[in-house]
GROMACS .gro file of C-alpha atoms in nm:
model
  472
    1MET     CA    1  -2.629  -9.385   7.048
    2THR     CA    2  -2.259  -9.499   7.071
    3GLU     CA    3  -2.090  -9.717   6.793
    4GLY     CA    4  -2.061  -9.990   7.059
    5ASN     CA    5  -2.419  -9.979   7.163
    6GLN     CA    6  -2.519  -9.970   6.798
    7GLU     CA    7  -2.332 -10.298   6.722
    8ASN     CA    8  -2.486 -10.455   7.038
    9LEU     CA    9  -2.847 -10.349   6.938
   10THR     CA   10  -2.787 -10.474   6.561
   11LYS     CA   11  -2.655 -10.827   6.721
   12SER     CA   12  -2.980 -10.854   6.945
   13ARG     CA   13  -3.170 -10.777   6.641
   14HIS     CA   14  -3.008 -11.045   6.430
   15ASP     CA   15  -3.056 -11.315   6.687
   16ALA     CA   16  -3.406 -11.199   6.777
   17GLY     CA   17  -3.470 -11.217   6.400
   18GLN     CA   18  -3.341 -11.573   6.395
   19GLU     CA   19  -3.597 -11.669   6.662
   20TRP     CA   20  -3.874 -11.476   6.493
   21GLN     CA   21  -3.865 -11.705   6.182
   22ALA     CA   22  -3.891 -12.030   6.414
   23PHE     CA   23  -4.194 -11.882   6.623
   24ILE     CA   24  -4.358 -11.759   6.304
   25ALA     CA   25  -4.291 -12.076   6.122
   26GLU     CA   26  -4.521 -12.252   6.363
   27ALA     CA   27  -4.775 -11.969   6.383
   28TYR     CA   28  -5.084 -11.902   6.187
   29ALA     CA   29  -5.069 -11.811   5.796
   30GLU     CA   30  -5.063 -11.449   5.747
   31PRO     CA   31  -5.403 -11.290   5.787
   32ASN     CA   32  -5.524 -11.106   5.487
   33ARG     CA   33  -5.531 -10.775   5.615
   34LEU     CA   34  -5.139 -10.808   5.624
   35GLY     CA   35  -5.112 -10.890   5.247
   36SER     CA   36  -4.857 -10.696   5.038
   37VAL     CA   37  -4.720 -10.542   5.349
   38GLU     CA   38  -4.370 -10.548   5.258
   39ASP     CA   39  -4.457 -10.376   4.911
   40ARG     CA   40  -4.636 -10.097   5.108
   41LEU     CA   41  -4.374 -10.069   5.355
   42GLU     CA   42  -4.088 -10.071   5.095
   43LYS     CA   43  -4.254  -9.796   4.929
   44ARG     CA   44  -4.324  -9.577   5.261
   45ILE     CA   45  -3.946  -9.642   5.337
   46GLY     CA   46  -3.799  -9.532   4.996
   47GLN     CA   47  -3.983  -9.197   5.036
   48GLY     CA   48  -3.862  -8.872   5.171
   49LYS     CA   49  -3.557  -8.851   5.418
   50ARG     CA   50  -3.685  -9.078   5.691
   51ARG     CA   51  -3.404  -9.283   5.846
   52LYS     CA   52  -3.435  -9.621   6.018
   53ARG     CA   53  -3.178  -9.640   6.289
   54ALA     CA   54  -3.363  -9.835   6.565
   55PHE     CA   55  -3.597 -10.124   6.611
   56TYR     CA   56  -3.649 -10.250   6.254
   57SER     CA   57  -3.323 -10.345   6.079
   58SER     CA   58  -3.468 -10.500   5.764
   59LEU     CA   59  -3.793 -10.538   5.563
   60SER     CA   60  -3.839 -10.900   5.664
   61THR     CA   61  -3.816 -10.790   6.041
   62VAL     CA   62  -4.068 -10.526   5.972
   63ALA     CA   63  -4.311 -10.778   5.836
   64ALA     CA   64  -4.253 -11.018   6.123
   65ALA     CA   65  -4.308 -10.733   6.365
   66LEU     CA   66  -4.647 -10.668   6.181
   67LEU     CA   67  -4.738 -11.014   6.223
   68LEU     CA   68  -4.631 -11.036   6.583
   69ILE     CA   69  -4.893 -10.735   6.663
   70PHE     CA   70  -5.181 -10.932   6.506
   71LEU     CA   71  -5.077 -11.261   6.659
   72VAL     CA   72  -5.028 -11.116   7.016
   73ASN     CA   73  -5.377 -10.959   7.004
   74SER     CA   74  -5.534 -11.274   6.885
   75ASN     CA   75  -5.357 -11.559   7.037
   76SER     CA   76  -5.294 -11.574   7.400
   77ALA     CA   77  -5.060 -11.893   7.362
   78PHE     CA   78  -4.837 -11.734   7.090
   79ALA     CA   79  -4.827 -11.407   7.321
   80HIS     CA   80  -4.711 -11.639   7.624
   81THR     CA   81  -4.452 -11.777   7.444
   82MET     CA   82  -4.333 -11.446   7.287
   83SER     CA   83  -4.289 -11.330   7.630
   84ARG     CA   84  -3.986 -11.561   7.676
   85ILE     CA   85  -3.761 -11.384   7.438
   86PRO     CA   86  -3.512 -11.180   7.568
   87VAL     CA   87  -3.500 -10.803   7.506
   88ILE     CA   88  -3.835 -10.771   7.352
   89GLY     CA   89  -4.028 -11.012   7.585
   90HIS     CA   90  -4.135 -10.734   7.857
   91LEU     CA   91  -4.264 -10.509   7.577
   92ILE     CA   92  -4.484 -10.774   7.443
   93GLU     CA   93  -4.655 -10.851   7.764
   94TYR     CA   94  -4.690 -10.455   7.800
   95ILE     CA   95  -4.851 -10.413   7.464
   96GLN     CA   96  -5.114 -10.661   7.557
   97PHE     CA   97  -5.282 -10.422   7.748
   98ASP     CA   98  -5.212 -10.113   7.575
   99LYS     CA   99  -5.362 -10.091   7.242
  100SER     CA  100  -5.207  -9.765   7.137
  101LEU     CA  101  -4.876  -9.889   7.225
  102SER     CA  102  -4.947 -10.196   6.998
  103GLY     CA  103  -5.054  -9.972   6.713
  104ALA     CA  104  -4.747  -9.769   6.760
  105ILE     CA  105  -4.521 -10.054   6.703
  106GLU     CA  106  -4.705 -10.150   6.390
  107ASN     CA  107  -4.677  -9.789   6.261
  108GLU     CA  108  -4.292  -9.773   6.334
  109TYR     CA  109  -4.306  -9.488   6.596
  110ILE     CA  110  -4.155  -9.696   6.880
  111GLN     CA  111  -3.759  -9.657   6.937
  112GLU     CA  112  -3.536  -9.869   7.106
  113VAL     CA  113  -3.289  -9.677   7.299
  114ALA     CA  114  -3.149  -9.938   7.547
  115LEU     CA  115  -3.027  -9.679   7.791
  116THR     CA  116  -2.935  -9.743   8.150
  117ALA     CA  117  -2.826  -9.461   8.414
  118TRP     CA  118  -2.653  -9.476   8.736
  119ASP     CA  119  -2.674  -9.300   9.060
  120GLY     CA  120  -2.383  -9.452   9.283
  121GLU     CA  121  -2.494  -9.822   9.297
  122LYS     CA  122  -2.864  -9.757   9.195
  123GLN     CA  123  -2.984  -9.781   8.822
  124LEU     CA  124  -3.269  -9.703   8.614
  125SER     CA  125  -3.320  -9.779   8.257
  126LEU     CA  126  -3.508  -9.622   7.966
  127PRO     CA  127  -3.541  -9.910   7.699
  128TYR     CA  128  -3.786  -9.751   7.476
  129VAL     CA  129  -3.912  -9.394   7.361
  130LEU     CA  130  -4.200  -9.292   7.143
  131ALA     CA  131  -4.177  -8.941   7.011
  132ASP     CA  132  -4.260  -8.698   6.741
  133GLU     CA  133  -4.223  -8.293   6.731
  134LYS     CA  134  -4.518  -8.256   6.973
  135ASN     CA  135  -4.539  -8.562   7.200
  136LEU     CA  136  -4.277  -8.791   7.400
  137VAL     CA  137  -4.339  -9.106   7.587
  138LEU     CA  138  -4.059  -9.221   7.804
  139PHE     CA  139  -4.091  -9.598   7.914
  140PHE     CA  140  -3.852  -9.621   8.224
  141GLN     CA  141  -3.806  -9.970   8.380
  142LEU     CA  142  -3.668 -10.046   8.711
  143PRO     CA  143  -3.411 -10.309   8.765
  144ASP     CA  144  -3.516 -10.681   8.834
  145ASP     CA  145  -3.410 -10.677   9.188
  146PHE     CA  146  -3.600 -10.355   9.285
  147GLU     CA  147  -3.809 -10.398   9.580
  148LEU     CA  148  -4.106 -10.225   9.712
  149ALA     CA  149  -4.238 -10.274  10.082
  150ALA     CA  150  -4.586 -10.251  10.178
  151HIS     CA  151  -4.732  -9.903  10.164
  152GLU     CA  152  -4.456  -9.799   9.947
  153TRP     CA  153  -4.511  -9.651   9.579
  154ALA     CA  154  -4.221  -9.583   9.311
  155ASN     CA  155  -4.272  -9.264   9.157
  156ILE     CA  156  -4.053  -9.089   8.886
  157SER     CA  157  -4.044  -8.715   8.841
  158LEU     CA  158  -3.873  -8.485   8.604
  159LYS     CA  159  -3.615  -8.231   8.751
  160GLU     CA  160  -3.497  -8.089   8.406
  161MET     CA  161  -3.488  -8.134   8.025
  162ARG     CA  162  -3.235  -7.984   7.826
  163ASP     CA  163  -3.174  -7.949   7.445
  164GLY     CA  164  -2.906  -8.205   7.372
  165GLY     CA  165  -2.752  -7.979   7.095
  166THR     CA  166  -2.753  -7.637   7.271
  167GLY     CA  167  -2.763  -7.739   7.638
  168GLU     CA  168  -3.050  -7.486   7.697
  169LYS     CA  169  -3.329  -7.585   7.917
  170ILE     CA  170  -3.654  -7.682   7.742
  171GLU     CA  171  -3.984  -7.524   7.891
  172GLY     CA  172  -4.321  -7.504   7.746
  173PHE     CA  173  -4.458  -7.858   7.812
  174ALA     CA  174  -4.676  -8.040   8.040
  175TYR     CA  175  -4.620  -8.400   8.133
  176SER     CA  176  -4.793  -8.698   8.339
  177SER     CA  177  -4.629  -8.990   8.524
  178SER     CA  178  -4.770  -9.316   8.642
  179SER     CA  179  -4.649  -9.486   8.969
  180LEU     CA  180  -4.595  -9.838   9.065
  181SER     CA  181  -4.736 -10.005   9.370
  182PRO     CA  182  -4.574 -10.328   9.497
  183ASP     CA  183  -4.874 -10.524   9.344
  184GLU     CA  184  -4.815 -10.389   9.008
  185LEU     CA  185  -4.431 -10.412   9.021
  186GLU     CA  186  -4.370 -10.757   8.897
  187LYS     CA  187  -4.686 -10.760   8.671
  188ASN     CA  188  -4.576 -10.456   8.494
  189HIS     CA  189  -4.216 -10.572   8.489
  190GLY     CA  190  -4.127 -10.256   8.674
  191PHE     CA  191  -4.220 -10.019   8.397
  192ILE     CA  192  -4.320  -9.653   8.465
  193MET     CA  193  -4.438  -9.439   8.173
  194GLN     CA  194  -4.431  -9.055   8.131
  195ARG     CA  195  -4.617  -8.866   7.871
  196TYR     CA  196  -4.502  -8.528   7.745
  197TYR     CA  197  -4.699  -8.249   7.562
  198PHE     CA  198  -4.473  -7.999   7.391
  199SER     CA  199  -4.764  -7.724   7.344
  200GLU     CA  200  -4.524  -7.409   7.321
  201GLY     CA  201  -4.262  -7.542   7.101
  202GLU     CA  202  -4.103  -7.844   6.949
  203LEU     CA  203  -3.929  -8.154   7.093
  204PRO     CA  204  -3.560  -8.132   6.976
  205GLU     CA  205  -3.387  -8.383   6.760
  206SER     CA  206  -3.186  -8.479   7.088
  207ILE     CA  207  -3.250  -8.425   7.476
  208SER     CA  208  -3.080  -8.468   7.786
  209PHE     CA  209  -3.272  -8.477   8.103
  210ASP     CA  210  -3.251  -8.559   8.492
  211VAL     CA  211  -3.532  -8.765   8.657
  212LEU     CA  212  -3.602  -8.839   9.015
  213LEU     CA  213  -3.691  -9.183   9.147
  214GLU     CA  214  -3.825  -9.194   9.484
  215LEU     CA  215  -4.047  -9.365   9.703
  216GLU     CA  216  -4.383  -9.251   9.867
  217ILE     CA  217  -4.429  -9.402  10.204
  218LEU     CA  218  -4.806  -9.398  10.254
  219PRO     CA  219  -4.960  -9.390  10.614
  220GLN     CA  220  -5.061  -9.737  10.785
  221GLU     CA  221  -5.390  -9.602  10.862
  222GLU     CA  222  -5.630  -9.360  10.662
  223ARG     CA  223  -5.592  -8.986  10.812
  224ALA     CA  224  -5.875  -8.845  10.967
  225VAL     CA  225  -5.934  -8.479  10.848
  226PRO     CA  226  -6.106  -8.258  11.117
  227VAL     CA  227  -6.374  -8.041  10.956
  228ARG     CA  228  -6.502  -7.824  11.236
  229GLU     CA  229  -6.182  -7.769  11.434
  230PHE     CA  230  -5.845  -7.571  11.344
  231GLU     CA  231  -5.592  -7.809  11.211
  232ASP     CA  232  -5.233  -7.662  11.239
  233HIS     CA  233  -5.066  -7.972  11.075
  234VAL     CA  234  -5.077  -8.004  10.700
  235TYR     CA  235  -5.029  -8.339  10.557
  236LYS     CA  236  -4.735  -8.388  10.322
  237PRO     CA  237  -4.615  -8.682  10.145
  238ASN     CA  238  -4.340  -8.890  10.297
  239MET     CA  239  -4.095  -8.923  10.021
  240LYS     CA  240  -3.765  -9.114  10.040
  241GLU     CA  241  -3.515  -9.054   9.747
  242VAL     CA  242  -3.371  -9.352   9.556
  243GLY     CA  243  -3.136  -9.139   9.314
  244ILE     CA  244  -3.132  -8.904   9.044
  245PHE     CA  245  -3.033  -9.024   8.700
  246THR     CA  246  -2.943  -8.863   8.373
  247PHE     CA  247  -3.027  -8.963   8.001
  248GLU     CA  248  -2.929  -8.852   7.675
  249VAL     CA  249  -3.160  -8.952   7.392
  250GLN     CA  250  -3.098  -8.899   7.007
  251PHE     CA  251  -3.417  -8.938   6.818
  252GLU     CA  252  -3.519  -9.073   6.491
  253GLU     CA  253  -3.611  -8.805   6.219
  254PHE     CA  254  -3.952  -8.696   6.286
  255ALA     CA  255  -4.212  -8.727   6.054
  256GLU     CA  256  -4.353  -8.384   5.905
  257PRO     CA  257  -4.696  -8.279   6.041
  258ILE     CA  258  -4.991  -8.211   5.795
  259VAL     CA  259  -5.119  -7.850   5.850
  260TYR     CA  260  -5.481  -7.737   5.807
  261ALA     CA  261  -5.571  -7.374   5.854
  262PHE     CA  262  -5.918  -7.282   5.979
  263HIS     CA  263  -5.928  -6.933   6.136
  264LYS     CA  264  -6.304  -6.990   6.227
  265THR     CA  265  -6.447  -6.782   6.515
  266PHE     CA  266  -6.718  -6.890   6.750
  267SER     CA  267  -6.907  -6.693   7.023
  268ILE     CA  268  -6.965  -6.870   7.332
  269HIS     CA  269  -7.149  -6.720   7.616
  270GLY     CA  270  -7.037  -6.358   7.438
  271GLN     CA  271  -6.664  -6.483   7.430
  272LYS     CA  272  -6.501  -6.512   7.099
  273ILE     CA  273  -6.287  -6.820   7.033
  274THR     CA  274  -6.103  -6.898   6.719
  275LEU     CA  275  -6.023  -7.224   6.598
  276GLU     CA  276  -5.694  -7.128   6.435
  277GLU     CA  277  -5.533  -7.437   6.285
  278MET     CA  278  -5.476  -7.830   6.334
  279ARG     CA  279  -5.164  -8.015   6.302
  280VAL     CA  280  -5.212  -8.390   6.216
  281TYR     CA  281  -4.875  -8.579   6.361
  282PRO     CA  282  -4.828  -8.948   6.348
  283THR     CA  283  -4.939  -8.973   6.744
  284GLY     CA  284  -5.213  -8.736   6.734
  285THR     CA  285  -5.395  -8.395   6.611
  286GLU     CA  286  -5.300  -8.061   6.762
  287VAL     CA  287  -5.577  -7.803   6.781
  288SER     CA  288  -5.484  -7.435   6.822
  289PHE     CA  289  -5.747  -7.184   6.960
  290THR     CA  290  -5.683  -6.816   7.037
  291PHE     CA  291  -5.929  -6.577   7.269
  292ALA     CA  292  -6.010  -6.224   7.165
  293ASP     CA  293  -5.829  -5.966   7.350
  294ASP     CA  294  -6.163  -5.774   7.402
  295ASN     CA  295  -6.349  -6.086   7.575
  296THR     CA  296  -6.445  -5.989   7.935
  297ALA     CA  297  -6.376  -6.298   8.053
  298TRP     CA  298  -6.065  -6.552   8.084
  299VAL     CA  299  -6.153  -6.887   7.938
  300LYS     CA  300  -6.012  -7.120   8.191
  301GLY     CA  301  -6.111  -7.451   8.018
  302LEU     CA  302  -6.280  -7.619   7.750
  303ASN     CA  303  -6.486  -7.938   7.795
  304LEU     CA  304  -6.418  -8.150   7.504
  305ALA     CA  305  -6.469  -8.498   7.368
  306VAL     CA  306  -6.437  -8.680   7.025
  307GLU     CA  307  -6.731  -8.853   6.870
  308GLU     CA  308  -6.702  -9.136   6.621
  309ASP     CA  309  -6.991  -9.303   6.445
  310GLY     CA  310  -7.228  -9.148   6.699
  311ASN     CA  311  -7.058  -9.273   6.999
  312ILE     CA  312  -6.823  -9.077   7.243
  313VAL     CA  313  -6.448  -9.220   7.206
  314LEU     CA  314  -6.233  -8.964   7.402
  315LYS     CA  315  -6.344  -8.713   7.681
  316GLY     CA  316  -6.183  -8.524   7.966
  317SER     CA  317  -5.828  -8.626   8.019
  318GLN     CA  318  -5.888  -8.973   7.860
  319GLY     CA  319  -5.657  -8.912   7.556
  320ILE     CA  320  -5.693  -8.519   7.520
  321SER     CA  321  -5.437  -8.295   7.672
  322ALA     CA  322  -5.504  -7.920   7.689
  323MET     CA  323  -5.271  -7.626   7.787
  324ASN     CA  324  -5.317  -7.276   7.815
  325LYS     CA  325  -5.101  -7.002   7.701
  326GLU     CA  326  -4.923  -6.823   7.995
  327ASP     CA  327  -5.144  -6.518   7.948
  328TYR     CA  328  -5.468  -6.699   7.868
  329SER     CA  329  -5.468  -6.571   7.497
  330GLY     CA  330  -5.523  -6.909   7.366
  331MET     CA  331  -5.504  -7.279   7.401
  332SER     CA  332  -5.337  -7.596   7.250
  333VAL     CA  333  -5.517  -7.915   7.248
  334PHE     CA  334  -5.374  -8.252   7.176
  335ILE     CA  335  -5.589  -8.546   7.050
  336GLU     CA  336  -5.410  -8.885   7.086
  337SER     CA  337  -5.465  -9.118   6.780
  338ASP     CA  338  -5.570  -9.464   6.841
  339TYR     CA  339  -5.274  -9.629   6.599
  340PHE     CA  340  -5.426  -9.966   6.574
  341GLU     CA  341  -5.769  -9.887   6.431
  342LYS     CA  342  -5.804  -9.793   6.084
  343PRO     CA  343  -5.885  -9.417   6.045
  344LYS     CA  344  -6.264  -9.308   6.098
  345LYS     CA  345  -6.446  -8.978   6.052
  346GLN     CA  346  -6.428  -8.815   6.381
  347GLU     CA  347  -6.559  -8.499   6.524
  348LEU     CA  348  -6.416  -8.292   6.806
  349LEU     CA  349  -6.720  -8.154   7.038
  350ILE     CA  350  -6.714  -7.843   7.271
  351GLN     CA  351  -6.941  -7.954   7.525
  352GLY     CA  352  -6.881  -7.659   7.765
  353LEU     CA  353  -6.632  -7.412   7.908
  354ARG     CA  354  -6.506  -7.238   8.236
  355LEU     CA  355  -6.536  -6.859   8.230
  356LEU     CA  356  -6.384  -6.630   8.487
  357ASP     CA  357  -6.490  -6.270   8.456
  358LYS     CA  358  -6.177  -6.062   8.430
  359GLU     CA  359  -6.302  -5.801   8.687
  360GLU     CA  360  -6.358  -6.109   8.950
  361GLU     CA  361  -6.016  -6.278   8.908
  362PHE     CA  362  -5.893  -6.124   9.250
  363ILE     CA  363  -6.098  -6.121   9.551
  364THR     CA  364  -6.096  -5.981   9.887
  365VAL     CA  365  -6.207  -6.187  10.174
  366ASP     CA  366  -6.283  -6.063  10.499
  367LEU     CA  367  -6.199  -6.314  10.785
  368GLU     CA  368  -6.399  -6.128  11.057
  369LYS     CA  369  -6.720  -6.074  10.858
  370LYS     CA  370  -6.676  -6.383  10.627
  371THR     CA  371  -6.742  -6.171  10.323
  372ILE     CA  372  -6.609  -6.192   9.944
  373THR     CA  373  -6.570  -5.885   9.736
  374PRO     CA  374  -6.673  -5.893   9.475
  375ALA     CA  375  -6.952  -6.138   9.561
  376ILE     CA  376  -6.930  -6.450   9.324
  377GLU     CA  377  -7.241  -6.621   9.234
  378GLY     CA  378  -7.254  -6.973   9.375
  379THR     CA  379  -6.965  -6.925   9.602
  380GLU     CA  380  -6.999  -6.849   9.976
  381LEU     CA  381  -6.725  -6.854  10.271
  382LYS     CA  382  -6.893  -7.091  10.494
  383GLU     CA  383  -6.681  -7.103  10.786
  384VAL     CA  384  -6.341  -6.939  10.940
  385ILE     CA  385  -6.203  -7.147  11.201
  386LYS     CA  386  -5.908  -6.940  11.390
  387GLY     CA  387  -5.580  -7.044  11.524
  388GLU     CA  388  -5.284  -6.928  11.682
  389GLY     CA  389  -5.168  -6.664  11.398
  390LYS     CA  390  -5.347  -6.873  11.152
  391ALA     CA  391  -5.689  -6.936  11.008
  392ASN     CA  392  -5.881  -7.232  10.838
  393LEU     CA  393  -6.105  -7.115  10.551
  394VAL     CA  394  -6.387  -7.324  10.430
  395PHE     CA  395  -6.567  -7.214  10.095
  396ASP     CA  396  -6.883  -7.385   9.940
  397THR     CA  397  -6.890  -7.358   9.540
  398LYS     CA  398  -7.207  -7.475   9.365
  399VAL     CA  399  -7.122  -7.687   9.069
  400MET     CA  400  -7.289  -7.880   8.794
  401GLU     CA  401  -7.022  -8.137   8.722
  402GLU     CA  402  -6.917  -8.459   8.953
  403GLY     CA  403  -6.540  -8.348   8.987
  404SER     CA  404  -6.399  -8.132   9.212
  405PHE     CA  405  -6.137  -7.832   9.115
  406GLY     CA  406  -5.874  -7.617   9.272
  407ALA     CA  407  -6.054  -7.296   9.295
  408PHE     CA  408  -5.776  -7.059   9.387
  409GLY     CA  409  -5.399  -7.020   9.324
  410PHE     CA  410  -5.135  -7.125   9.559
  411GLU     CA  411  -5.018  -6.756   9.645
  412TYR     CA  412  -5.201  -6.480   9.803
  413ARG     CA  413  -5.148  -6.114   9.938
  414ASP     CA  414  -5.268  -5.906  10.226
  415GLU     CA  415  -5.391  -5.544  10.181
  416GLU     CA  416  -5.027  -5.421  10.202
  417GLY     CA  417  -4.921  -5.632   9.915
  418LYS     CA  418  -4.712  -5.885  10.091
  419THR     CA  419  -4.734  -6.234   9.923
  420TYR     CA  420  -4.766  -6.582  10.112
  421THR     CA  421  -4.798  -6.914  10.009
  422LEU     CA  422  -5.088  -7.122  10.106
  423ASN     CA  423  -5.010  -7.364  10.411
  424GLY     CA  424  -5.279  -7.595  10.281
  425LEU     CA  425  -5.526  -7.632   9.973
  426GLY     CA  426  -5.784  -7.914   9.936
  427THR     CA  427  -6.118  -8.004   9.786
  428LEU     CA  428  -6.380  -8.256   9.869
  429SER     CA  429  -6.598  -8.397   9.587
  430PRO     CA  430  -6.932  -8.237   9.546
  431GLN     CA  431  -7.211  -8.326   9.794
  432ASP     CA  432  -7.558  -8.226   9.666
  433SER     CA  433  -7.390  -8.014   9.392
  434TRP     CA  434  -7.181  -7.825   9.638
  435MET     CA  435  -6.767  -7.843   9.629
  436GLU     CA  436  -6.584  -7.779   9.945
  437THR     CA  437  -6.268  -7.612   9.923
  438ARG     CA  438  -6.038  -7.577  10.233
  439ILE     CA  439  -5.737  -7.345  10.253
  440THR     CA  440  -5.510  -7.234  10.546
  441VAL     CA  441  -5.346  -6.883  10.578
  442GLU     CA  442  -5.158  -6.676  10.793
  443TYR     CA  443  -5.400  -6.454  11.000
  444PRO     CA  444  -5.358  -6.070  10.853
  445GLU     CA  445  -5.334  -5.768  11.102
  446SER     CA  446  -5.620  -5.631  10.882
  447GLY     CA  447  -5.837  -5.921  10.883
  448LYS     CA  448  -5.849  -5.941  10.491
  449ILE     CA  449  -5.675  -6.153  10.237
  450ILE     CA  450  -5.665  -6.101   9.838
  451LEU     CA  451  -5.717  -6.451   9.671
  452GLN     CA  452  -5.679  -6.526   9.294
  453ARG     CA  453  -5.922  -6.739   9.141
  454THR     CA  454  -5.795  -7.011   8.898
  455LEU     CA  455  -6.082  -7.246   8.772
  456THR     CA  456  -6.460  -7.199   8.782
  457PRO     CA  457  -6.786  -7.409   8.769
  458LEU     CA  458  -6.853  -7.573   8.417
  459LEU     CA  459  -7.090  -7.409   8.193
  460ILE     CA  460  -7.273  -7.669   7.985
  461LEU     CA  461  -7.366  -7.579   7.632
  462GLU     CA  462  -7.736  -7.677   7.526
  463GLU     CA  463  -7.577  -7.811   7.198
  464PRO     CA  464  -7.206  -7.891   7.121
  465ILE     CA  465  -7.021  -7.721   6.872
  466ARG     CA  466  -6.884  -7.981   6.640
  467ILE     CA  467  -6.556  -7.954   6.457
  468ASP     CA  468  -6.449  -8.223   6.171
  469LEU     CA  469  -6.108  -8.363   6.266
  470PRO     CA  470  -5.906  -8.412   5.940
  471GLN     CA  471  -5.717  -8.761   5.916
  472ARG     CA  472  -5.359  -8.824   5.817
   0.00000   0.00000   0.00000
C-alpha cells in the first residue's frame, strides 16, 4: 500500500470512528458476551509479531467493530442505519447474509485494501481480502454505473497469479468464483467473490494477479438438445470481454497454523489411506491424506462430511474443498471454519469414496461393435450416432447418488497414438439410477478410440470412518 493510500485509509478510519461513537451511543448497552473484550484483545495484540496495518486502527475501534457485529445480526434497524456510512456501508449489508464473513471481521481476519484497477476507461475494484497461508478470499466490486442487460451475467476469471516478491507464476491452487445476474447487481452492490485454496504450497506475503471481467450472454430461449440424432454444433458460451485488470496486494502477517501429526492408516475396500496430519488455520483446518503406492486402485475422491453434536453441519462442497495431488498419491482437504460460532467438538466423516482400478483407467471403445475393453461394471455404450467424419457416443453409467459427474477426460487417442480433444462432453442427471454421458469424437479409420476415465460411481460405506477435528 502506498504512503498516500495509507494516509487516506487512516483518515477514513478516523472519520468513520467518529460516526461509530454517535451511532453506538444511541444503540443498546454492550451485551455480556462482549464484556472485557478490550482486555482480551489487548493481550492478543501484544503477543507475537502480528502487525495491525489495516481495518483496525485502535483498540476502541476494535471494540466498536465487535459491537457492530452483534448489532448488525440482532438489530435490523441498526444495520439499516449503518448501511448508509461511506466505505463500510456495503460491507455491512453484505455480512448480514454471510455468517462466516461476519465472524471473520470479529476475529480480525478481514483486510481492507481499497484497490482499483483500470483497463482503458473500464474499472474494477478490490476493496477487501481475507487470507491466511492456505486460503484467499477476494471481494471484487463492480463500479456503481455498471449495467447488465437482460440475459447477461458478469463473470470474473483468473488469468494469472504471481509472487509479488519474485514475479514467478503461482501454481498448485484451486479457486471458485461467483457471478452476478442483473437482479443481483444492485442487491449485492456489485460484489463478486472468489475463493482460493492453495493445496500444494503457501500463499506468498504479496501477490500480483490479472483477472478477466466478461459478460456471458445467455440464449433468449432454452436450447433443445437432440438425443437420437447427430448434432454437429457444440454449444459454447457467448462471452463478451469487458477488460483485463491487474492488482497488487500486500497481506498482513499470517497467523501460524497449529500442526497435529497422526500417521494413521485406514483400509477401505482393500485400499490403504493414511491420515498424515492436520493444520489448523484461523480460517479452517487442512487435512492431508496419502494413498499407498501398492494400492490396486486410484482414490479418485472421498465423500466427506463434518458432524457436530450428532448433526451434519458440512458436506460435499458446502464448506469442504478437496484437491488430489497430480500423481494421485494423496489428497488435501480444507474444512472452512465458522468464525462466528464458539468452537465445538466436531468429527470429520469419511462416508464413501470413488475408486478406479489402475488396470481400467484407459479403455478402448469400438465404435462399430459398440464394445468397451476392458469392460466396466455398471457402464455400457448405449448408442453410436454417426455423422460426417464424426460420431456422438452415448454412455450409461449405474450410480447410487443423485449427482452426475464427468466420466472421461477431455483428451483421447486413436490406436496410432494421435491425441485429440473432445468436441463435446456432457452429462445428464441420473434417471432411475442411470447417468447418461455424451461425447463427440472424430471418427477414426480403425473405428476405435482410447478414452481415459476420470471419476467413478461413489461407493458408500456401511459405517463412516470418524476422525476427531482439533480446535484452534
